[in-house]
């Protein structure tokens, strides 16, 4: 399995981690490898994330336990047993990335439904005290469930917003989806706030409607209408406003995006 962290050993099928029996690997990322497991006490499936001791995600695992939203997996447990393991609800389905790759894109109607779902989640995260910034919204972290509802997984990059936060040199970033302010550059402070998630949302919406990877020019920079001539100009304007280079020129809060998307249905012009 690719993507394993330095020093991390792959867990074999049948191994017990607490009361969880490992079944098979699900994937790997920068913060650790994830396995499908069976809860031998409650007889339910779970996702067990193996993490390296001392990593940033361990410091944030406690706050993740308090998040409650229909689109988020529940955190079941945090174990320290010959390693560190975060145990979460197992979400069945296929990543939005693979879903779109198979189908090419989704229509404007389905795209609007899924956009509203994602905005509902971001609004929930951003309105917490202090706000939670997801920081790595992308199609690979979004699951399309069998009933066509969306769920969000891999909360490893999520972070409590720190007002007056100092400069960082490293941050979760996916090319094509990560906002410019999350990228290190000479003389620039690296940071992420609500507007960074809004930028990524705009890129995800673009990908859903076009099937074009935003990080692969020129296809990822062409207007939505090139791929879907029936798509409304207002929807294009929403995406452009979400993804402006300067954070001050984007939507500042999720509620404003929801207002404009709702206004489209009522025939109101998006500015």
CSV table of C-alpha atoms in Angstrom, one decimal:
chain,number,residue,atom,x,y,z
A,1,UNK,CA,0.0,0.0,0.0
A,2,UNK,CA,1.5,3.3,-1.1
A,3,UNK,CA,1.6,6.5,1.0
A,4,UNK,CA,2.6,4.8,4.3
A,5,UNK,CA,4.5,7.1,6.8
A,6,UNK,CA,8.1,6.6,7.7
A,7,UNK,CA,8.5,3.8,10.2
A,8,UNK,CA,4.9,2.7,9.9
A,9,UNK,CA,4.2,-1.1,9.6
A,10,UNK,CA,1.3,-2.3,7.7
A,11,UNK,CA,-1.4,-4.0,9.8
A,12,UNK,CA,-2.2,-7.5,8.7
A,13,UNK,CA,-5.7,-8.9,8.4
A,14,UNK,CA,-6.8,-10.5,11.6
A,15,UNK,CA,-4.7,-8.4,13.9
A,16,UNK,CA,-6.5,-7.0,16.9
A,17,UNK,CA,-6.3,-3.3,17.8
A,18,UNK,CA,-8.1,-3.1,21.1
A,19,UNK,CA,-11.5,-4.7,20.3
A,20,UNK,CA,-11.2,-4.0,16.6
A,21,UNK,CA,-10.2,-6.8,14.2
A,22,UNK,CA,-8.4,-5.5,11.1
A,23,UNK,CA,-10.0,-6.7,7.8
A,24,UNK,CA,-8.1,-4.9,5.1
A,25,UNK,CA,-6.5,-1.6,4.2
A,26,UNK,CA,-8.7,1.2,2.9
A,27,UNK,CA,-6.0,3.8,1.9
A,28,UNK,CA,-3.2,5.9,3.1
A,29,UNK,CA,-2.5,9.6,3.4
A,30,UNK,CA,-0.1,12.1,4.9
A,31,UNK,CA,-1.4,11.6,8.4
A,32,UNK,CA,-1.6,7.8,8.4
A,33,UNK,CA,-3.0,4.6,7.0
A,34,UNK,CA,-6.7,3.7,7.3
A,35,UNK,CA,-8.0,0.1,7.7
A,36,UNK,CA,-11.5,-1.4,7.6
A,37,UNK,CA,-12.0,-3.2,10.9
A,38,UNK,CA,-14.7,-5.1,12.8
A,39,UNK,CA,-15.8,-4.0,16.2
A,40,UNK,CA,-15.9,-7.5,17.9
A,41,UNK,CA,-18.0,-6.2,20.9
A,42,UNK,CA,-20.7,-4.2,19.0
A,43,UNK,CA,-20.5,-6.2,15.7
A,44,UNK,CA,-20.2,-3.2,13.4
A,45,UNK,CA,-17.6,-2.0,10.9
A,46,UNK,CA,-15.2,0.8,11.7
A,47,UNK,CA,-12.4,2.7,10.1
A,48,UNK,CA,-9.2,2.5,12.1
A,49,UNK,CA,-6.6,5.2,11.3
A,50,UNK,CA,-3.0,4.3,12.3
A,51,UNK,CA,-1.1,7.4,13.2
A,52,UNK,CA,2.5,8.3,14.1
A,53,UNK,CA,2.9,9.4,17.7
A,54,UNK,CA,3.6,13.1,18.1
A,55,UNK,CA,2.0,14.1,14.8
A,56,UNK,CA,-0.3,17.2,14.7
A,57,UNK,CA,-3.4,15.1,14.1
A,58,UNK,CA,-3.1,13.5,17.5
A,59,UNK,CA,-3.3,16.9,19.1
A,60,UNK,CA,-6.6,17.6,17.3
A,61,UNK,CA,-8.3,14.2,17.7
A,62,UNK,CA,-10.0,15.3,20.9
A,63,UNK,CA,-11.9,18.1,19.2
A,64,UNK,CA,-12.9,15.8,16.4
A,65,UNK,CA,-14.9,13.7,18.9
A,66,UNK,CA,-17.2,16.7,19.5
A,67,UNK,CA,-18.2,17.2,15.9
A,68,UNK,CA,-21.7,16.1,15.1
A,69,UNK,CA,-23.1,16.5,11.6
A,70,UNK,CA,-24.9,14.1,9.2
A,71,UNK,CA,-22.1,14.3,6.7
A,72,UNK,CA,-19.3,13.6,9.1
A,73,UNK,CA,-18.2,10.2,10.4
A,74,UNK,CA,-18.5,9.7,14.1
A,75,UNK,CA,-15.3,9.3,16.1
A,76,UNK,CA,-15.6,6.1,18.2
A,77,UNK,CA,-12.3,5.8,20.0
A,78,UNK,CA,-8.7,7.0,20.4
A,79,UNK,CA,-6.4,4.1,21.3
A,80,UNK,CA,-2.8,3.9,22.4
A,81,UNK,CA,-1.7,0.3,22.0
A,82,UNK,CA,1.7,-0.3,20.4
A,83,UNK,CA,0.9,2.8,18.4
A,84,UNK,CA,-1.8,5.4,18.1
A,85,UNK,CA,-5.2,4.7,16.4
A,86,UNK,CA,-8.2,6.9,15.7
A,87,UNK,CA,-11.3,4.8,15.3
A,88,UNK,CA,-14.2,6.2,13.3
A,89,UNK,CA,-17.4,5.3,11.6
A,90,UNK,CA,-16.9,3.4,8.4
A,91,UNK,CA,-18.5,5.2,5.4
A,92,UNK,CA,-19.6,2.9,2.6
A,93,UNK,CA,-19.4,4.3,-0.9
A,94,UNK,CA,-17.1,5.6,-3.6
A,95,UNK,CA,-15.1,8.7,-3.6
A,96,UNK,CA,-16.5,11.7,-5.6
A,97,UNK,CA,-13.3,11.7,-7.6
A,98,UNK,CA,-13.9,8.1,-8.8
A,99,UNK,CA,-17.6,8.7,-9.2
A,100,UNK,CA,-17.0,11.6,-11.6
A,101,UNK,CA,-14.2,9.8,-13.4
A,102,UNK,CA,-16.7,7.0,-14.3
A,103,UNK,CA,-19.5,9.3,-15.3
A,104,UNK,CA,-17.7,12.3,-16.7
A,105,UNK,CA,-19.7,14.9,-14.7
A,106,UNK,CA,-23.0,15.4,-13.0
A,107,UNK,CA,-25.8,17.7,-14.2
A,108,UNK,CA,-26.5,21.1,-12.9
A,109,UNK,CA,-29.5,19.8,-10.8
A,110,UNK,CA,-27.5,17.1,-9.0
A,111,UNK,CA,-24.5,19.5,-8.7
A,112,UNK,CA,-26.7,22.0,-7.0
A,113,UNK,CA,-28.0,19.4,-4.5
A,114,UNK,CA,-24.5,18.3,-3.6
A,115,UNK,CA,-23.3,21.9,-3.4
A,116,UNK,CA,-26.0,22.7,-0.9
A,117,UNK,CA,-24.9,19.6,1.2
A,118,UNK,CA,-21.3,20.7,1.2
A,119,UNK,CA,-22.2,24.2,2.1
A,120,UNK,CA,-24.3,23.0,5.0
A,121,UNK,CA,-21.3,21.2,6.4
A,122,UNK,CA,-18.9,24.0,5.9
A,123,UNK,CA,-21.4,26.4,7.6
A,124,UNK,CA,-21.6,24.0,10.6
A,125,UNK,CA,-17.8,23.8,10.9
A,126,UNK,CA,-17.2,27.6,10.4
A,127,UNK,CA,-19.9,28.6,12.9
A,128,UNK,CA,-18.4,26.6,15.7
A,129,UNK,CA,-16.6,28.4,18.6
A,130,UNK,CA,-13.8,28.6,17.6
A,131,UNK,CA,-14.4,27.8,13.9
A,132,UNK,CA,-13.1,24.6,12.4
A,133,UNK,CA,-11.3,25.0,9.1
A,134,UNK,CA,-11.3,21.8,7.0
A,135,UNK,CA,-8.3,22.9,4.9
A,136,UNK,CA,-8.3,20.0,2.4
A,137,UNK,CA,-11.7,19.8,0.8
A,138,UNK,CA,-11.3,17.8,-2.4
A,139,UNK,CA,-13.2,15.0,-4.3
A,140,UNK,CA,-11.0,12.3,-2.8
A,141,UNK,CA,-12.2,13.2,0.7
A,142,UNK,CA,-15.9,13.2,-0.3
A,143,UNK,CA,-17.8,9.9,-0.4
A,144,UNK,CA,-20.8,9.3,-2.6
A,145,UNK,CA,-22.9,6.8,-0.6
A,146,UNK,CA,-25.2,4.1,-2.2
A,147,UNK,CA,-28.2,6.4,-1.6
A,148,UNK,CA,-26.4,9.3,-3.5
A,149,UNK,CA,-25.9,11.3,-0.3
A,150,UNK,CA,-22.4,12.8,0.3
A,151,UNK,CA,-20.3,12.1,3.4
A,152,UNK,CA,-16.9,13.7,4.2
A,153,UNK,CA,-14.0,11.6,5.4
A,154,UNK,CA,-10.3,12.1,6.4
A,155,UNK,CA,-10.6,14.9,9.0
A,156,UNK,CA,-6.8,14.8,9.6
A,157,UNK,CA,-6.2,18.2,8.1
A,158,UNK,CA,-9.0,19.9,9.9
A,159,UNK,CA,-7.9,22.5,12.4
A,160,UNK,CA,-9.3,24.9,15.0
A,161,UNK,CA,-9.0,28.5,13.7
A,162,UNK,CA,-6.4,30.4,15.7
A,163,UNK,CA,-7.0,34.2,15.6
A,164,UNK,CA,-3.7,36.0,15.3
A,165,UNK,CA,-2.1,32.7,14.0
A,166,UNK,CA,1.6,33.0,13.2
A,167,UNK,CA,3.2,32.1,9.8
A,168,UNK,CA,3.4,28.5,8.9
A,169,UNK,CA,5.7,26.9,6.4
A,170,UNK,CA,3.7,23.7,5.8
A,171,UNK,CA,0.0,23.0,5.4
A,172,UNK,CA,-2.3,20.4,3.9
A,173,UNK,CA,-2.6,21.2,0.2
A,174,UNK,CA,-3.9,19.5,-2.8
A,175,UNK,CA,-2.9,21.1,-6.2
A,176,UNK,CA,-5.9,22.5,-7.9
A,177,UNK,CA,-8.0,22.7,-4.8
A,178,UNK,CA,-5.8,24.3,-2.2
A,179,UNK,CA,-6.1,28.1,-1.9
A,180,UNK,CA,-3.2,30.3,-2.8
A,181,UNK,CA,-2.8,31.5,0.8
A,182,UNK,CA,-2.1,27.9,1.8
A,183,UNK,CA,0.9,27.7,-0.5
A,184,UNK,CA,4.4,28.7,0.7
A,185,UNK,CA,5.9,31.6,-1.2
A,186,UNK,CA,8.6,34.1,-0.6
A,187,UNK,CA,7.5,36.9,1.8
A,188,UNK,CA,4.0,35.4,2.2
A,189,UNK,CA,2.4,34.2,5.4
A,190,UNK,CA,0.9,30.7,5.0
A,191,UNK,CA,-2.5,30.4,6.5
A,192,UNK,CA,-6.0,29.0,6.1
A,193,UNK,CA,-9.4,30.5,7.1
A,194,UNK,CA,-13.0,30.1,6.1
A,195,UNK,CA,-12.3,31.7,2.7
A,196,UNK,CA,-9.7,28.9,2.0
A,197,UNK,CA,-12.5,26.3,2.4
A,198,UNK,CA,-14.7,28.5,0.2
A,199,UNK,CA,-12.0,28.4,-2.5
A,200,UNK,CA,-11.8,24.6,-2.4
A,201,UNK,CA,-15.6,24.4,-2.5
A,202,UNK,CA,-15.6,26.4,-5.7
A,203,UNK,CA,-13.1,24.0,-7.2
A,204,UNK,CA,-15.0,20.9,-6.1
A,205,UNK,CA,-18.2,22.3,-7.6
A,206,UNK,CA,-16.3,23.0,-10.9
A,207,UNK,CA,-15.1,19.5,-11.0
A,208,UNK,CA,-18.5,18.0,-10.3
A,209,UNK,CA,-20.0,20.0,-13.2
A,210,UNK,CA,-17.2,19.6,-15.7
A,211,UNK,CA,-15.3,16.4,-14.8
A,212,UNK,CA,-12.1,18.5,-15.5
A,213,UNK,CA,-9.4,18.5,-12.8
A,214,UNK,CA,-8.8,22.1,-11.7
A,215,UNK,CA,-5.1,21.4,-11.3
A,216,UNK,CA,-4.6,20.3,-14.9
A,217,UNK,CA,-4.6,23.4,-17.2
A,218,UNK,CA,-5.9,24.3,-19.7
A,219,UNK,CA,-8.9,22.0,-19.1
A,220,UNK,CA,-9.3,23.0,-15.5
A,221,UNK,CA,-9.6,26.7,-16.3
A,222,UNK,CA,-12.1,26.6,-19.1
A,223,UNK,CA,-15.6,28.0,-18.4
A,224,UNK,CA,-18.3,25.5,-17.2
A,225,UNK,CA,-20.3,26.3,-20.3
A,226,UNK,CA,-17.6,24.7,-22.5
A,227,UNK,CA,-18.5,21.3,-20.9
A,228,UNK,CA,-22.2,22.0,-20.3
A,229,UNK,CA,-23.7,24.6,-22.6
A,230,UNK,CA,-26.9,24.5,-20.6
A,231,UNK,CA,-25.3,25.6,-17.4
A,232,UNK,CA,-26.5,29.0,-16.3
A,233,UNK,CA,-24.1,32.0,-16.2
A,234,UNK,CA,-25.0,32.6,-12.6
A,235,UNK,CA,-23.6,29.3,-11.6
A,236,UNK,CA,-20.3,30.2,-13.4
A,237,UNK,CA,-20.2,33.5,-11.5
A,238,UNK,CA,-20.7,31.7,-8.1
A,239,UNK,CA,-17.7,29.5,-8.9
A,240,UNK,CA,-15.5,32.4,-10.1
A,241,UNK,CA,-16.3,34.4,-6.9
A,242,UNK,CA,-15.4,31.4,-4.7
A,243,UNK,CA,-12.1,30.9,-6.4
A,244,UNK,CA,-10.6,34.4,-6.8
A,245,UNK,CA,-6.9,34.5,-6.0
A,246,UNK,CA,-7.3,37.3,-3.4
A,247,UNK,CA,-9.2,36.0,-0.4
A,248,UNK,CA,-10.7,39.5,0.2
A,249,UNK,CA,-12.5,39.3,-3.2
A,250,UNK,CA,-14.1,35.9,-2.6
A,251,UNK,CA,-17.3,35.2,-0.6
A,252,UNK,CA,-16.4,35.9,3.0
A,253,UNK,CA,-18.9,33.5,4.6
A,254,UNK,CA,-20.7,30.4,3.4
A,255,UNK,CA,-24.1,31.9,4.1
A,256,UNK,CA,-23.6,34.3,1.2
A,257,UNK,CA,-22.9,31.4,-1.3
A,258,UNK,CA,-26.1,29.7,-0.1
A,259,UNK,CA,-28.0,32.9,-0.6
A,260,UNK,CA,-26.8,33.3,-4.2
A,261,UNK,CA,-27.4,29.6,-5.1
A,262,UNK,CA,-30.9,29.9,-3.6
A,263,UNK,CA,-31.4,33.1,-5.6
A,264,UNK,CA,-30.6,31.4,-8.8
A,265,UNK,CA,-33.6,29.1,-8.3
A,266,UNK,CA,-35.8,32.2,-7.8
A,267,UNK,CA,-34.4,33.9,-10.9
A,268,UNK,CA,-32.3,36.5,-9.0
A,269,UNK,CA,-29.1,37.7,-10.6
A,270,UNK,CA,-25.8,36.7,-8.9
A,271,UNK,CA,-23.4,39.6,-8.5
